[in-house]
GROMACS .gro file of C-alpha atoms in nm:
model
  222
    1MET     CA    1  -2.312   3.940   2.237
    2LYS     CA    2  -2.170   4.198   2.107
    3ASN     CA    3  -2.169   4.276   1.741
    4GLY     CA    4  -1.783   4.186   1.671
    5ALA     CA    5  -1.874   3.824   1.710
    6TYR     CA    6  -2.111   3.773   1.481
    7MET     CA    7  -2.100   3.992   1.219
    8MET     CA    8  -1.932   3.741   0.973
    9LYS     CA    9  -1.616   3.995   0.835
   10LEU     CA   10  -1.481   3.798   0.509
   11ASN     CA   11  -1.104   3.821   0.514
   12THR     CA   12  -0.923   3.841   0.080
   13TYR     CA   13  -0.960   3.453   0.099
   14ASP     CA   14  -1.214   3.437  -0.115
   15LEU     CA   15  -1.147   3.047  -0.299
   16THR     CA   16  -1.368   3.099  -0.581
   17GLN     CA   17  -1.137   3.337  -0.666
   18GLY     CA   18  -0.816   3.287  -0.865
   19GLY     CA   19  -0.553   2.997  -0.755
   20ILE     CA   20  -0.639   2.777  -0.512
   21LEU     CA   21  -0.346   2.675  -0.345
   22LYS     CA   22  -0.173   2.992  -0.163
   23LYS     CA   23  -0.510   3.064  -0.042
   24LEU     CA   24  -0.604   2.754   0.093
   25LEU     CA   25  -0.256   2.767   0.288
   26LEU     CA   26  -0.371   3.074   0.414
   27VAL     CA   27  -0.690   2.991   0.574
   28ALA     CA   28  -0.571   2.647   0.619
   29VAL     CA   29  -0.264   2.707   0.886
   30PRO     CA   30  -0.409   2.943   1.075
   31ILE     CA   31  -0.661   2.665   1.142
   32MET     CA   32  -0.392   2.399   1.177
   33GLY     CA   33  -0.219   2.652   1.459
   34THR     CA   34  -0.549   2.643   1.609
   35GLN     CA   35  -0.621   2.313   1.661
   36LEU     CA   36  -0.245   2.238   1.819
   37MET     CA   37  -0.303   2.507   2.020
   38GLN     CA   38  -0.595   2.280   2.234
   39MET     CA   39  -0.326   2.030   2.279
   40ALA     CA   40  -0.086   2.244   2.412
   41TYR     CA   41  -0.298   2.373   2.687
   42ASN     CA   42  -0.285   1.998   2.859
   43LEU     CA   43   0.118   2.009   2.788
   44THR     CA   44   0.177   2.334   2.898
   45ASP     CA   45  -0.038   2.207   3.280
   46MET     CA   46   0.190   1.906   3.310
   47PHE     CA   47   0.569   2.067   3.225
   48TRP     CA   48   0.474   2.298   3.509
   49LEU     CA   49   0.309   1.987   3.716
   50GLY     CA   50   0.550   1.806   3.673
   51ARG     CA   51   0.834   2.036   3.845
   52THR     CA   52   0.605   2.026   4.214
   53PRO     CA   53   0.671   1.842   4.494
   54ASN     CA   54   0.404   1.601   4.458
   55SER     CA   55   0.549   1.565   4.041
   56VAL     CA   56   0.417   1.215   4.013
   57THR     CA   57   0.054   1.251   4.140
   58ALA     CA   58  -0.025   1.588   3.994
   59VAL     CA   59   0.074   1.497   3.651
   60ALA     CA   60  -0.088   1.209   3.687
   61ALA     CA   61  -0.390   1.369   3.823
   62SER     CA   62  -0.372   1.706   3.484
   63GLY     CA   63  -0.373   1.386   3.250
   64LEU     CA   64  -0.637   1.128   3.436
   65ALA     CA   65  -0.835   1.499   3.409
   66GLY     CA   66  -0.748   1.570   3.055
   67MET     CA   67  -0.871   1.231   2.954
   68PHE     CA   68  -1.255   1.462   3.015
   69LEU     CA   69  -1.141   1.688   2.817
   70TRP     CA   70  -1.088   1.518   2.519
   71PHE     CA   71  -1.433   1.376   2.536
   72GLY     CA   72  -1.587   1.631   2.549
   73ALA     CA   73  -1.394   1.824   2.241
   74SER     CA   74  -1.639   1.528   2.032
   75LEU     CA   75  -1.946   1.759   2.205
   76MET     CA   76  -1.717   2.062   2.146
   77MET     CA   77  -1.714   1.938   1.805
   78MET     CA   78  -2.087   1.962   1.662
   79GLY     CA   79  -2.140   2.363   1.766
   80ARG     CA   80  -1.785   2.441   1.540
   81MET     CA   81  -1.833   2.245   1.210
   82GLY     CA   82  -2.152   2.329   1.272
   83ALA     CA   83  -2.106   2.646   1.226
   84GLU     CA   84  -1.791   2.663   0.968
   85ILE     CA   85  -1.980   2.458   0.699
   86GLY     CA   86  -2.358   2.656   0.793
   87THR     CA   87  -2.125   3.013   0.748
   88SER     CA   88  -1.915   2.885   0.495
   89GLN     CA   89  -2.222   2.765   0.219
   90SER     CA   90  -2.427   3.100   0.282
   91LEU     CA   91  -2.149   3.304   0.279
   92GLY     CA   92  -2.086   3.113  -0.074
   93ARG     CA   93  -2.406   3.187  -0.214
   94SER     CA   94  -2.390   3.563  -0.069
   95ASP     CA   95  -2.653   3.506   0.186
   96ILE     CA   96  -2.453   3.692   0.523
   97ASP     CA   97  -2.861   3.680   0.731
   98ALA     CA   98  -2.831   3.325   0.674
   99ALA     CA   99  -2.436   3.305   0.746
  100ARG     CA  100  -2.547   3.547   1.087
  101GLY     CA  101  -2.824   3.249   1.127
  102TYR     CA  102  -2.615   2.926   1.166
  103ALA     CA  103  -2.303   3.102   1.367
  104GLN     CA  104  -2.608   3.243   1.637
  105ASN     CA  105  -2.780   2.889   1.679
  106SER     CA  106  -2.515   2.732   1.700
  107GLY     CA  107  -2.315   2.953   1.981
  108ARG     CA  108  -2.643   2.875   2.172
  109ILE     CA  109  -2.583   2.493   2.102
  110ALA     CA  110  -2.295   2.509   2.175
  111LEU     CA  111  -2.364   2.662   2.522
  112ILE     CA  112  -2.623   2.456   2.584
  113LEU     CA  113  -2.419   2.143   2.541
  114GLY     CA  114  -2.133   2.310   2.764
  115ILE     CA  115  -2.324   2.396   3.009
  116VAL     CA  116  -2.473   2.100   3.028
  117TYR     CA  117  -2.107   1.812   2.989
  118GLY     CA  118  -1.968   2.101   3.292
  119GLY     CA  119  -2.297   2.089   3.495
  120ILE     CA  120  -2.193   1.671   3.481
  121LEU     CA  121  -1.830   1.708   3.533
  122LEU     CA  122  -1.927   2.000   3.830
  123GLY     CA  123  -2.172   1.686   3.925
  124LEU     CA  124  -1.971   1.416   3.912
  125ALA     CA  125  -1.646   1.430   3.870
  126ARG     CA  126  -1.502   1.158   4.147
  127PRO     CA  127  -1.717   0.982   3.988
  128LEU     CA  128  -1.574   0.961   3.687
  129VAL     CA  129  -1.256   0.927   3.807
  130GLY     CA  130  -1.313   0.608   3.993
  131LEU     CA  131  -1.449   0.465   3.673
  132LEU     CA  132  -1.097   0.475   3.533
  133GLN     CA  133  -0.979   0.242   3.787
  134VAL     CA  134  -0.758   0.488   4.023
  135LYS     CA  135  -0.681   0.334   4.375
  136ASP     CA  136  -0.466   0.686   4.468
  137PRO     CA  137  -0.642   0.839   4.665
  138VAL     CA  138  -0.428   1.186   4.629
  139VAL     CA  139  -0.470   1.174   4.273
  140LEU     CA  140  -0.840   0.965   4.265
  141GLY     CA  141  -0.917   1.386   4.474
  142SER     CA  142  -0.613   1.597   4.241
  143ALA     CA  143  -0.839   1.525   3.962
  144SER     CA  144  -1.177   1.546   4.076
  145ALA     CA  145  -1.097   1.858   4.193
  146TYR     CA  146  -0.902   1.963   3.874
  147LEU     CA  147  -1.248   1.878   3.661
  148ARG     CA  148  -1.456   2.028   3.900
  149ILE     CA  149  -1.288   2.408   3.808
  150VAL     CA  150  -1.232   2.343   3.451
  151ALA     CA  151  -1.616   2.259   3.438
  152PHE     CA  152  -1.722   2.600   3.512
  153GLY     CA  153  -1.481   2.727   3.187
  154ILE     CA  154  -1.694   2.422   2.960
  155PRO     CA  155  -1.974   2.650   2.857
  156LEU     CA  156  -1.685   2.937   2.723
  157THR     CA  157  -1.485   2.709   2.536
  158TYR     CA  158  -1.709   2.561   2.387
  159LEU     CA  159  -1.863   2.909   2.261
  160SER     CA  160  -1.522   2.946   2.155
  161ALA     CA  161  -1.522   2.666   1.974
  162ALA     CA  162  -1.838   2.826   1.776
  163ILE     CA  163  -1.656   3.159   1.713
  164THR     CA  164  -1.402   3.010   1.595
  165GLY     CA  165  -1.651   2.769   1.339
  166ALA     CA  166  -1.832   3.087   1.214
  167PHE     CA  167  -1.463   3.303   1.194
  168ASN     CA  168  -1.290   2.960   0.995
  169GLY     CA  169  -1.674   2.894   0.794
  170ALA     CA  170  -1.639   3.343   0.705
  171GLY     CA  171  -1.262   3.281   0.555
  172ASN     CA  172  -1.142   3.411   0.834
  173SER     CA  173  -0.944   3.221   1.056
  174ARG     CA  174  -0.649   3.427   1.120
  175LEU     CA  175  -0.852   3.600   1.368
  176SER     CA  176  -0.955   3.293   1.497
  177PHE     CA  177  -0.534   3.198   1.514
  178LEU     CA  178  -0.422   3.506   1.720
  179ALA     CA  179  -0.753   3.487   1.953
  180ASN     CA  180  -0.635   3.138   2.056
  181SER     CA  181  -0.300   3.260   2.071
  182VAL     CA  182  -0.376   3.542   2.319
  183GLY     CA  183  -0.532   3.290   2.508
  184LEU     CA  184  -0.259   3.045   2.513
  185LEU     CA  185  -0.020   3.289   2.547
  186VAL     CA  186  -0.186   3.387   2.936
  187ASN     CA  187  -0.232   3.007   2.945
  188MET     CA  188   0.156   3.005   3.018
  189ILE     CA  189   0.188   3.369   3.197
  190PHE     CA  190  -0.039   3.198   3.473
  191ASP     CA  191   0.075   2.838   3.458
  192PRO     CA  192   0.368   2.957   3.701
  193LEU     CA  193   0.267   3.148   3.826
  194MET     CA  194  -0.006   2.952   3.990
  195ILE     CA  195   0.082   2.620   4.039
  196LEU     CA  196   0.443   2.722   4.166
  197GLY     CA  197   0.440   3.099   4.308
  198LEU     CA  198   0.070   3.079   4.526
  199GLY     CA  199   0.163   2.664   4.564
  200TRP     CA  200  -0.173   2.596   4.426
  201GLY     CA  201  -0.033   2.247   4.271
  202VAL     CA  202  -0.355   2.119   3.973
  203GLY     CA  203  -0.601   2.407   4.110
  204GLY     CA  204  -0.342   2.586   3.997
  205ALA     CA  205  -0.392   2.438   3.691
  206ALA     CA  206  -0.747   2.443   3.612
  207ILE     CA  207  -0.782   2.830   3.699
  208ALA     CA  208  -0.570   2.897   3.464
  209THR     CA  209  -0.689   2.723   3.198
  210VAL     CA  210  -0.990   2.861   3.241
  211THR     CA  211  -0.874   3.189   3.298
  212ALA     CA  212  -0.712   3.155   2.917
  213GLN     CA  213  -1.066   3.067   2.764
  214GLY     CA  214  -1.195   3.340   2.920
  215VAL     CA  215  -0.967   3.569   2.824
  216VAL     CA  216  -1.040   3.403   2.439
  217LEU     CA  217  -1.394   3.483   2.430
  218LEU     CA  218  -1.385   3.795   2.578
  219LEU     CA  219  -1.164   3.857   2.292
  220PHE     CA  220  -1.402   3.744   2.023
  221VAL     CA  221  -1.671   3.915   2.161
  222TRP     CA  222  -1.524   4.222   2.219
   0.00000   0.00000   0.00000
């Protein structure tokens, strides 16, 4: 990776100096905004899928697939929290090398977890959706197709989350917020184009999501 992702560029918000409230808000508000943006991906998909001819089945398929993505978020947080805690503690001790090591190791762990979980979704999409007792074959097929496409973006999402954690731990949560904002904007632009413009429906929503996730990772490692 290029140095941009792991150089631990510090922001100006040193929480150990001066008043705490203002500096804490400057760090915490972007973090909360980033979390809200993760929720907005699925909501954006549902908004545009609700305007397709088969809106009921399309929204149902997206919602079902989203359950497995939210489940996978718990695995994703392992890499992110490890990066946040490790880098923040190391930087608090002024140990830049240790901070960089925590960030890099968290990124590797996140990538491995992402590949494993993405592989599970790719290979077992239909059986997993079937566990939810879906009776409609169209919904079952659409949800499975959505998961198979999104599975390719899971490693990207996990790695981006670990990098986000590293920057948050370094006090530079604004950079993470900006990168994820661009990703959400890409998703919001691509969703109507692929879902309605190209008529790809649920598959288009999945492709738009993966594209947006790729853009976020690209911004981090640029």
